[in-house]
């Protein structure tokens, strides 16, 4: 499977040949399946261009996926045209849409491009065309997972499955490779993910790992939590990890709250626990390490605090979350790492 390579989504055979080309359309506004939809005919024009460049229309399936569900009279006729005769009749209806007196208006440019591929190619595309519509784009994935995942975790694992595929594709792109995800590799990775997290009852992170560029941008702008770490002479590696943890934790908080995975005030309760742990750890380090430099004590406090394991609503958290939550607290000066952080960073 590839994402945004041969098409929005494409399925490739083991030998690399295309099997399915799929265009995904949102119908939140308008109808991308209406007879004169520019989105519809732009898709057919792109498919025809692909056939001219080497795609075999006789062995490739052409799919338009629309959510929420919308359709149109002509697209249903194209969907039903399996025989050569039906496809030819449907192609005649397509040709009737074209207004050659206004070739640059509306869907006409795309119709012209599609039809320019010739009747043979157009007929083959129509014969192998399918429209798929769903009201809820996640429901089909839920159906696949219901037999192996408990109901209250189902949407978490659906999000994780999508995230795994997307992150794998993004990583291939960053490496300069083609964004083709092996189905067998994905299944192995996802099955391992399910076994690990469903059994342990962990909160599932859907936050992708930030890019080096995103991390560098945060470090360069030096928000408060970064300055707090720099005040205790944090290493570059520690800064990079801290920024990554911070970004992923913020993303998880937003996602879990929006999707009602976690009650919003549970984050406040966790923050209060973290502040209490910070006070205890700070006092211990000041007692045991008073002879060390302020920066050394500050780094020791950061490491001790971010190594703490606490649950959220009785469920274990991903490894980055506590460190990220501490950096969120440091960013708003509710706590700090340098013994004199309040003096170094006065409240403005």
mmCIF file of C-alpha atoms in Angstrom:
data_model
loop_
_atom_site.group_PDB
_atom_site.id
_atom_site.type_symbol
_atom_site.label_atom_id
_atom_site.label_comp_id
_atom_site.label_asym_id
_atom_site.label_seq_id
_atom_site.Cartn_x
_atom_site.Cartn_y
_atom_site.Cartn_z
ATOM 1 C CA UNK A 1 0.000 0.000 0.000
ATOM 2 C CA UNK A 2 1.198 3.512 -0.767
ATOM 3 C CA UNK A 3 -0.105 6.856 0.488
ATOM 4 C CA UNK A 4 -0.141 9.945 -1.742
ATOM 5 C CA UNK A 5 2.261 8.323 -4.190
ATOM 6 C CA UNK A 6 0.486 6.753 -7.158
ATOM 7 C CA UNK A 7 -2.788 8.173 -5.784
ATOM 8 C CA UNK A 8 -4.314 9.182 -2.455
ATOM 9 C CA UNK A 9 -4.176 5.480 -1.615
ATOM 10 C CA UNK A 10 -2.867 2.710 -3.857
ATOM 11 C CA UNK A 11 -2.530 -1.035 -3.485
ATOM 12 C CA UNK A 12 0.466 -2.657 -5.142
ATOM 13 C CA UNK A 13 1.008 -6.337 -5.918
ATOM 14 C CA UNK A 14 4.108 -8.123 -4.652
ATOM 15 C CA UNK A 15 5.811 -7.464 -7.997
ATOM 16 C CA UNK A 16 5.145 -3.725 -7.646
ATOM 17 C CA UNK A 17 2.357 -3.510 -10.235
ATOM 18 C CA UNK A 18 -0.638 -1.356 -9.351
ATOM 19 C CA UNK A 19 -3.775 -3.215 -8.337
ATOM 20 C CA UNK A 20 -6.003 -0.440 -6.962
ATOM 21 C CA UNK A 21 -5.928 3.338 -7.319
ATOM 22 C CA UNK A 22 -8.149 5.161 -4.841
ATOM 23 C CA UNK A 23 -9.113 8.808 -4.543
ATOM 24 C CA UNK A 24 -10.566 9.917 -1.194
ATOM 25 C CA UNK A 25 -13.122 12.735 -1.257
ATOM 26 C CA UNK A 26 -14.759 14.661 1.580
ATOM 27 C CA UNK A 27 -18.377 15.671 1.012
ATOM 28 C CA UNK A 28 -18.775 17.949 4.030
ATOM 29 C CA UNK A 29 -19.560 20.696 1.550
ATOM 30 C CA UNK A 30 -20.828 20.016 -1.946
ATOM 31 C CA UNK A 31 -21.128 16.685 -3.713
ATOM 32 C CA UNK A 32 -17.938 15.331 -5.314
ATOM 33 C CA UNK A 33 -20.026 12.641 -7.067
ATOM 34 C CA UNK A 34 -22.467 14.937 -8.842
ATOM 35 C CA UNK A 35 -22.633 14.669 -12.631
ATOM 36 C CA UNK A 36 -20.671 17.876 -13.250
ATOM 37 C CA UNK A 37 -18.376 17.716 -10.228
ATOM 38 C CA UNK A 38 -14.939 19.111 -11.020
ATOM 39 C CA UNK A 39 -13.458 16.816 -8.352
ATOM 40 C CA UNK A 40 -14.989 13.776 -10.040
ATOM 41 C CA UNK A 41 -13.743 14.523 -13.528
ATOM 42 C CA UNK A 42 -10.347 15.728 -12.355
ATOM 43 C CA UNK A 43 -9.946 12.257 -10.832
ATOM 44 C CA UNK A 44 -10.926 10.521 -14.065
ATOM 45 C CA UNK A 45 -8.594 12.835 -16.008
ATOM 46 C CA UNK A 46 -5.698 11.944 -13.704
ATOM 47 C CA UNK A 47 -6.426 8.249 -14.101
ATOM 48 C CA UNK A 48 -6.489 8.607 -17.889
ATOM 49 C CA UNK A 49 -3.158 10.447 -17.775
ATOM 50 C CA UNK A 50 -1.739 7.635 -15.628
ATOM 51 C CA UNK A 51 -2.852 5.088 -18.213
ATOM 52 C CA UNK A 52 -1.083 7.069 -20.920
ATOM 53 C CA UNK A 53 2.058 6.886 -18.755
ATOM 54 C CA UNK A 54 1.938 3.124 -18.334
ATOM 55 C CA UNK A 55 -0.852 2.064 -15.970
ATOM 56 C CA UNK A 56 -2.770 -0.896 -17.429
ATOM 57 C CA UNK A 57 -6.490 -0.007 -17.146
ATOM 58 C CA UNK A 58 -7.516 -3.605 -17.834
ATOM 59 C CA UNK A 59 -5.878 -4.896 -14.634
ATOM 60 C CA UNK A 60 -6.252 -1.878 -12.332
ATOM 61 C CA UNK A 61 -9.246 -1.027 -10.155
ATOM 62 C CA UNK A 62 -10.194 2.660 -9.996
ATOM 63 C CA UNK A 63 -11.965 3.663 -6.792
ATOM 64 C CA UNK A 64 -13.490 6.879 -5.486
ATOM 65 C CA UNK A 65 -14.140 6.853 -1.759
ATOM 66 C CA UNK A 66 -16.558 9.494 -0.444
ATOM 67 C CA UNK A 67 -17.446 10.334 3.142
ATOM 68 C CA UNK A 68 -20.014 11.332 4.350
ATOM 69 C CA UNK A 69 -21.971 9.329 1.777
ATOM 70 C CA UNK A 70 -22.954 11.197 -1.415
ATOM 71 C CA UNK A 71 -23.590 9.966 -4.932
ATOM 72 C CA UNK A 72 -25.004 10.976 -8.327
ATOM 73 C CA UNK A 73 -26.937 9.474 -11.252
ATOM 74 C CA UNK A 74 -24.043 9.312 -13.703
ATOM 75 C CA UNK A 75 -21.493 8.027 -11.202
ATOM 76 C CA UNK A 76 -23.891 5.192 -10.310
ATOM 77 C CA UNK A 77 -24.169 4.322 -13.997
ATOM 78 C CA UNK A 78 -20.364 4.285 -14.270
ATOM 79 C CA UNK A 79 -20.185 2.089 -11.183
ATOM 80 C CA UNK A 80 -22.685 -0.387 -12.651
ATOM 81 C CA UNK A 81 -21.011 -0.572 -16.075
ATOM 82 C CA UNK A 82 -19.134 -3.873 -16.041
ATOM 83 C CA UNK A 83 -19.621 -5.114 -19.604
ATOM 84 C CA UNK A 84 -18.107 -3.426 -22.645
ATOM 85 C CA UNK A 85 -21.600 -2.527 -23.874
ATOM 86 C CA UNK A 86 -22.601 -0.872 -20.583
ATOM 87 C CA UNK A 87 -19.274 0.963 -20.353
ATOM 88 C CA UNK A 88 -19.678 2.268 -23.912
ATOM 89 C CA UNK A 89 -23.195 3.493 -23.126
ATOM 90 C CA UNK A 90 -21.926 5.207 -19.986
ATOM 91 C CA UNK A 91 -19.098 6.811 -21.959
ATOM 92 C CA UNK A 92 -21.669 8.242 -24.372
ATOM 93 C CA UNK A 93 -23.379 9.916 -21.392
ATOM 94 C CA UNK A 94 -20.023 11.304 -20.290
ATOM 95 C CA UNK A 95 -19.378 12.774 -23.737
ATOM 96 C CA UNK A 96 -22.821 14.417 -23.643
ATOM 97 C CA UNK A 97 -21.747 16.432 -20.591
ATOM 98 C CA UNK A 98 -18.991 18.194 -22.507
ATOM 99 C CA UNK A 99 -19.678 21.732 -23.683
ATOM 100 C CA UNK A 100 -17.055 22.346 -26.340
ATOM 101 C CA UNK A 101 -18.161 25.964 -26.668
ATOM 102 C CA UNK A 102 -16.847 26.630 -23.146
ATOM 103 C CA UNK A 103 -13.802 24.354 -22.845
ATOM 104 C CA UNK A 104 -12.311 26.253 -19.885
ATOM 105 C CA UNK A 105 -15.458 26.392 -17.763
ATOM 106 C CA UNK A 106 -16.362 24.084 -14.866
ATOM 107 C CA UNK A 107 -15.602 20.417 -15.375
ATOM 108 C CA UNK A 108 -15.011 20.793 -19.145
ATOM 109 C CA UNK A 109 -11.165 20.937 -18.961
ATOM 110 C CA UNK A 110 -11.100 17.665 -17.053
ATOM 111 C CA UNK A 111 -13.642 15.997 -19.317
ATOM 112 C CA UNK A 112 -11.538 16.980 -22.335
ATOM 113 C CA UNK A 113 -8.412 15.558 -20.696
ATOM 114 C CA UNK A 114 -10.188 12.310 -19.786
ATOM 115 C CA UNK A 115 -11.754 11.821 -23.201
ATOM 116 C CA UNK A 116 -8.496 12.622 -24.985
ATOM 117 C CA UNK A 117 -7.149 9.261 -23.760
ATOM 118 C CA UNK A 118 -9.423 7.598 -26.352
ATOM 119 C CA UNK A 119 -12.500 5.400 -26.158
ATOM 120 C CA UNK A 120 -10.524 2.228 -25.459
ATOM 121 C CA UNK A 121 -8.794 3.592 -22.346
ATOM 122 C CA UNK A 122 -11.894 5.469 -21.127
ATOM 123 C CA UNK A 123 -14.051 2.368 -21.495
ATOM 124 C CA UNK A 124 -11.567 0.251 -19.533
ATOM 125 C CA UNK A 125 -11.419 2.819 -16.721
ATOM 126 C CA UNK A 126 -15.215 2.899 -16.538
ATOM 127 C CA UNK A 127 -15.446 -0.919 -16.506
ATOM 128 C CA UNK A 128 -13.045 -1.083 -13.575
ATOM 129 C CA UNK A 129 -14.467 1.906 -11.701
ATOM 130 C CA UNK A 130 -16.137 1.648 -8.279
ATOM 131 C CA UNK A 131 -17.599 4.237 -5.951
ATOM 132 C CA UNK A 132 -17.469 3.522 -2.215
ATOM 133 C CA UNK A 133 -19.364 5.710 0.242
ATOM 134 C CA UNK A 134 -19.472 5.686 4.041
ATOM 135 C CA UNK A 135 -21.182 7.927 6.566
ATOM 136 C CA UNK A 136 -18.478 7.191 9.140
ATOM 137 C CA UNK A 137 -15.001 6.632 7.657
ATOM 138 C CA UNK A 138 -13.812 4.748 10.758
ATOM 139 C CA UNK A 139 -16.677 2.253 10.995
ATOM 140 C CA UNK A 140 -15.233 -0.239 8.496
ATOM 141 C CA UNK A 141 -11.995 -0.286 10.488
ATOM 142 C CA UNK A 142 -13.940 -0.791 13.720
ATOM 143 C CA UNK A 143 -15.646 -3.796 12.163
ATOM 144 C CA UNK A 144 -12.269 -5.363 11.441
ATOM 145 C CA UNK A 145 -11.073 -4.872 15.027
ATOM 146 C CA UNK A 146 -14.182 -5.565 17.138
ATOM 147 C CA UNK A 147 -13.464 -9.278 17.387
ATOM 148 C CA UNK A 148 -10.047 -8.753 18.991
ATOM 149 C CA UNK A 149 -10.279 -5.427 20.891
ATOM 150 C CA UNK A 150 -12.532 -4.478 23.769
ATOM 151 C CA UNK A 151 -15.193 -1.890 22.964
ATOM 152 C CA UNK A 152 -13.993 0.941 25.175
ATOM 153 C CA UNK A 153 -10.564 0.871 23.525
ATOM 154 C CA UNK A 154 -11.751 0.365 19.962
ATOM 155 C CA UNK A 155 -11.494 3.972 18.755
ATOM 156 C CA UNK A 156 -8.062 4.332 20.391
ATOM 157 C CA UNK A 157 -6.764 1.380 18.401
ATOM 158 C CA UNK A 158 -8.388 2.618 15.190
ATOM 159 C CA UNK A 159 -6.520 5.905 15.629
ATOM 160 C CA UNK A 160 -3.329 4.002 16.370
ATOM 161 C CA UNK A 161 -3.692 1.836 13.242
ATOM 162 C CA UNK A 162 -4.072 4.925 11.054
ATOM 163 C CA UNK A 163 -1.178 6.600 12.845
ATOM 164 C CA UNK A 164 1.131 3.613 12.385
ATOM 165 C CA UNK A 165 0.510 3.556 8.630
ATOM 166 C CA UNK A 166 0.924 7.315 8.299
ATOM 167 C CA UNK A 167 4.084 7.448 10.419
ATOM 168 C CA UNK A 168 5.631 4.565 8.447
ATOM 169 C CA UNK A 169 4.886 6.349 5.162
ATOM 170 C CA UNK A 170 6.213 9.673 6.480
ATOM 171 C CA UNK A 171 9.423 8.005 7.638
ATOM 172 C CA UNK A 172 9.963 6.487 4.186
ATOM 173 C CA UNK A 173 9.470 9.923 2.625
ATOM 174 C CA UNK A 174 11.976 11.490 5.043
ATOM 175 C CA UNK A 175 14.481 8.813 3.990
ATOM 176 C CA UNK A 176 13.939 9.695 0.339
ATOM 177 C CA UNK A 177 12.189 6.397 -0.381
ATOM 178 C CA UNK A 178 8.862 5.658 -2.022
ATOM 179 C CA UNK A 179 6.026 5.775 0.511
ATOM 180 C CA UNK A 180 4.924 2.173 0.004
ATOM 181 C CA UNK A 181 3.949 0.375 3.237
ATOM 182 C CA UNK A 182 4.192 -3.421 3.165
ATOM 183 C CA UNK A 183 0.861 -4.973 4.197
ATOM 184 C CA UNK A 184 2.570 -7.875 5.953
ATOM 185 C CA UNK A 185 4.934 -5.544 7.825
ATOM 186 C CA UNK A 186 2.022 -3.341 8.881
ATOM 187 C CA UNK A 187 0.008 -6.323 10.136
ATOM 188 C CA UNK A 188 2.951 -7.581 12.185
ATOM 189 C CA UNK A 189 3.563 -4.146 13.682
ATOM 190 C CA UNK A 190 -0.094 -3.551 14.486
ATOM 191 C CA UNK A 191 -0.625 -7.028 15.968
ATOM 192 C CA UNK A 192 2.364 -6.470 18.229
ATOM 193 C CA UNK A 193 0.943 -3.076 19.196
ATOM 194 C CA UNK A 194 -2.436 -4.617 20.065
ATOM 195 C CA UNK A 195 -0.906 -7.405 22.147
ATOM 196 C CA UNK A 196 1.220 -4.933 24.092
ATOM 197 C CA UNK A 197 -1.266 -2.172 24.811
ATOM 198 C CA UNK A 198 -4.576 -4.012 25.071
ATOM 199 C CA UNK A 199 -3.154 -6.358 27.711
ATOM 200 C CA UNK A 200 -1.443 -3.643 29.729
ATOM 201 C CA UNK A 201 -4.346 -1.179 29.655
ATOM 202 C CA UNK A 202 -2.233 1.757 28.536
ATOM 203 C CA UNK A 203 -3.452 5.060 27.226
ATOM 204 C CA UNK A 204 -2.517 5.052 23.563
ATOM 205 C CA UNK A 205 -0.579 7.903 22.045
ATOM 206 C CA UNK A 206 -1.462 8.861 18.482
ATOM 207 C CA UNK A 207 1.083 11.692 18.401
ATOM 208 C CA UNK A 208 3.723 11.193 15.736
ATOM 209 C CA UNK A 209 7.377 11.781 16.474
ATOM 210 C CA UNK A 210 8.240 15.428 15.705
ATOM 211 C CA UNK A 211 10.662 16.088 12.875
ATOM 212 C CA UNK A 212 14.136 17.453 13.525
ATOM 213 C CA UNK A 213 13.039 20.696 11.880
ATOM 214 C CA UNK A 214 10.042 21.072 14.211
ATOM 215 C CA UNK A 215 12.220 20.411 17.259
ATOM 216 C CA UNK A 216 14.880 22.847 16.084
ATOM 217 C CA UNK A 217 12.242 25.541 15.547
ATOM 218 C CA UNK A 218 11.078 25.191 19.163
ATOM 219 C CA UNK A 219 14.635 25.233 20.533
ATOM 220 C CA UNK A 220 15.458 28.325 18.473
ATOM 221 C CA UNK A 221 12.415 30.259 19.702
ATOM 222 C CA UNK A 222 13.390 29.355 23.301
ATOM 223 C CA UNK A 223 10.030 29.101 25.101
ATOM 224 C CA UNK A 224 10.113 29.179 28.885
ATOM 225 C CA UNK A 225 10.558 25.421 29.388
ATOM 226 C CA UNK A 226 13.582 25.448 27.060
ATOM 227 C CA UNK A 227 15.104 28.418 28.906
ATOM 228 C CA UNK A 228 14.538 26.627 32.189
ATOM 229 C CA UNK A 229 16.553 23.673 30.906
ATOM 230 C CA UNK A 230 19.263 25.884 29.464
ATOM 231 C CA UNK A 231 19.578 27.517 32.900
ATOM 232 C CA UNK A 232 20.809 24.180 34.302
ATOM 233 C CA UNK A 233 23.183 23.593 31.353
ATOM 234 C CA UNK A 234 21.097 20.876 29.738
ATOM 235 C CA UNK A 235 22.857 19.002 26.945
ATOM 236 C CA UNK A 236 21.669 19.267 23.366
ATOM 237 C CA UNK A 237 20.404 15.677 23.508
ATOM 238 C CA UNK A 238 18.392 16.437 26.633
ATOM 239 C CA UNK A 239 16.878 19.540 24.986
ATOM 240 C CA UNK A 240 15.897 17.588 21.865
ATOM 241 C CA UNK A 241 14.249 14.850 23.917
ATOM 242 C CA UNK A 242 12.479 17.394 26.128
ATOM 243 C CA UNK A 243 11.027 19.280 23.139
ATOM 244 C CA UNK A 244 9.886 16.027 21.510
ATOM 245 C CA UNK A 245 8.221 14.903 24.753
ATOM 246 C CA UNK A 246 6.571 18.315 25.147
ATOM 247 C CA UNK A 247 5.107 18.365 21.611
ATOM 248 C CA UNK A 248 3.834 14.784 21.765
ATOM 249 C CA UNK A 249 2.268 15.320 25.190
ATOM 250 C CA UNK A 250 0.415 18.444 24.062
ATOM 251 C CA UNK A 251 -0.871 16.531 21.027
ATOM 252 C CA UNK A 252 -2.028 13.631 23.216
ATOM 253 C CA UNK A 253 -3.781 15.942 25.661
ATOM 254 C CA UNK A 254 -5.743 17.618 22.873
ATOM 255 C CA UNK A 255 -6.649 14.309 21.198
ATOM 256 C CA UNK A 256 -7.642 12.509 24.396
ATOM 257 C CA UNK A 257 -9.766 15.450 25.572
ATOM 258 C CA UNK A 258 -11.445 15.999 22.178
ATOM 259 C CA UNK A 259 -12.251 12.307 21.809
ATOM 260 C CA UNK A 260 -13.325 11.980 25.475
ATOM 261 C CA UNK A 261 -10.699 9.320 26.110
ATOM 262 C CA UNK A 262 -9.775 11.231 29.282
ATOM 263 C CA UNK A 263 -11.876 13.603 31.387
ATOM 264 C CA UNK A 264 -10.337 17.065 31.009
ATOM 265 C CA UNK A 265 -9.946 17.760 34.733
ATOM 266 C CA UNK A 266 -7.940 14.546 35.102
ATOM 267 C CA UNK A 267 -5.015 16.427 33.573
ATOM 268 C CA UNK A 268 -5.291 19.012 36.364
ATOM 269 C CA UNK A 269 -5.238 16.235 38.964
ATOM 270 C CA UNK A 270 -2.125 14.755 37.368
ATOM 271 C CA UNK A 271 -0.428 18.165 37.302
ATOM 272 C CA UNK A 272 -1.077 18.547 41.028
ATOM 273 C CA UNK A 273 0.530 15.160 41.662
ATOM 274 C CA UNK A 274 3.519 16.136 39.549
ATOM 275 C CA UNK A 275 3.968 19.386 41.456
ATOM 276 C CA UNK A 276 3.895 17.477 44.740
ATOM 277 C CA UNK A 277 6.493 15.003 43.448
ATOM 278 C CA UNK A 278 8.633 17.912 42.259
ATOM 279 C CA UNK A 279 8.619 19.474 45.737
ATOM 280 C CA UNK A 280 9.560 16.182 47.399
ATOM 281 C CA UNK A 281 12.343 15.483 44.897
ATOM 282 C CA UNK A 282 13.696 19.045 45.090
ATOM 283 C CA UNK A 283 13.925 18.889 48.893
ATOM 284 C CA UNK A 284 15.669 15.507 48.741
ATOM 285 C CA UNK A 285 18.232 16.721 46.200
ATOM 286 C CA UNK A 286 18.913 19.917 48.171
ATOM 287 C CA UNK A 287 19.575 17.783 51.278
ATOM 288 C CA UNK A 288 21.769 15.183 49.581
ATOM 289 C CA UNK A 289 23.545 17.264 46.936
ATOM 290 C CA UNK A 290 23.999 20.656 48.595
ATOM 291 C CA UNK A 291 27.721 20.613 47.767
ATOM 292 C CA UNK A 292 27.047 20.293 44.042
ATOM 293 C CA UNK A 293 26.616 23.251 41.714
ATOM 294 C CA UNK A 294 23.164 24.731 41.157
ATOM 295 C CA UNK A 295 23.126 23.542 37.549
ATOM 296 C CA UNK A 296 24.062 19.991 38.574
ATOM 297 C CA UNK A 297 21.291 19.936 41.179
ATOM 298 C CA UNK A 298 18.846 21.252 38.606
ATOM 299 C CA UNK A 299 19.679 18.548 36.074
ATOM 300 C CA UNK A 300 19.401 15.897 38.790
ATOM 301 C CA UNK A 301 15.972 17.235 39.731
ATOM 302 C CA UNK A 302 14.813 17.146 36.093
ATOM 303 C CA UNK A 303 15.988 13.569 35.607
ATOM 304 C CA UNK A 304 14.406 12.423 38.857
ATOM 305 C CA UNK A 305 11.061 14.070 38.145
ATOM 306 C CA UNK A 306 10.766 12.926 34.531
ATOM 307 C CA UNK A 307 11.577 9.343 35.527
ATOM 308 C CA UNK A 308 8.489 9.188 37.778
ATOM 309 C CA UNK A 309 5.742 6.810 36.658
ATOM 310 C CA UNK A 310 2.183 7.879 37.466
ATOM 311 C CA UNK A 311 -1.126 6.656 36.000
ATOM 312 C CA UNK A 312 -3.872 8.818 34.551
ATOM 313 C CA UNK A 313 -7.369 7.661 35.471
ATOM 314 C CA UNK A 314 -5.829 4.364 36.529
ATOM 315 C CA UNK A 315 -4.246 3.741 33.121
ATOM 316 C CA UNK A 316 -0.549 3.724 32.348
ATOM 317 C CA UNK A 317 0.837 6.566 30.274
ATOM 318 C CA UNK A 318 3.161 6.421 27.251
ATOM 319 C CA UNK A 319 6.822 6.921 28.127
ATOM 320 C CA UNK A 320 7.032 10.524 26.883
ATOM 321 C CA UNK A 321 3.975 11.843 28.707
ATOM 322 C CA UNK A 322 5.232 12.533 32.251
ATOM 323 C CA UNK A 323 8.337 14.307 30.947
ATOM 324 C CA UNK A 324 6.182 16.265 28.517
ATOM 325 C CA UNK A 325 3.727 17.198 31.279
ATOM 326 C CA UNK A 326 6.584 18.423 33.472
ATOM 327 C CA UNK A 327 7.837 20.609 30.636
ATOM 328 C CA UNK A 328 4.310 22.017 30.224
ATOM 329 C CA UNK A 329 4.368 22.964 33.918
ATOM 330 C CA UNK A 330 7.842 24.462 33.559
ATOM 331 C CA UNK A 331 6.654 26.454 30.552
ATOM 332 C CA UNK A 332 4.096 28.298 32.674
ATOM 333 C CA UNK A 333 6.500 28.566 35.657
ATOM 334 C CA UNK A 334 4.455 26.401 37.996
ATOM 335 C CA UNK A 335 7.770 24.727 38.773
ATOM 336 C CA UNK A 336 11.382 24.878 37.676
ATOM 337 C CA UNK A 337 14.705 23.066 37.723
ATOM 338 C CA UNK A 338 17.209 25.692 38.855
ATOM 339 C CA UNK A 339 17.109 26.247 42.628
ATOM 340 C CA UNK A 340 16.474 29.960 41.941
ATOM 341 C CA UNK A 341 14.264 29.631 38.853
ATOM 342 C CA UNK A 342 11.725 32.144 40.216
ATOM 343 C CA UNK A 343 14.431 34.792 40.445
ATOM 344 C CA UNK A 344 15.956 33.894 37.065
ATOM 345 C CA UNK A 345 12.550 33.914 35.386
ATOM 346 C CA UNK A 346 10.337 36.410 37.213
ATOM 347 C CA UNK A 347 6.628 36.408 36.557
ATOM 348 C CA UNK A 348 5.913 39.163 34.046
#
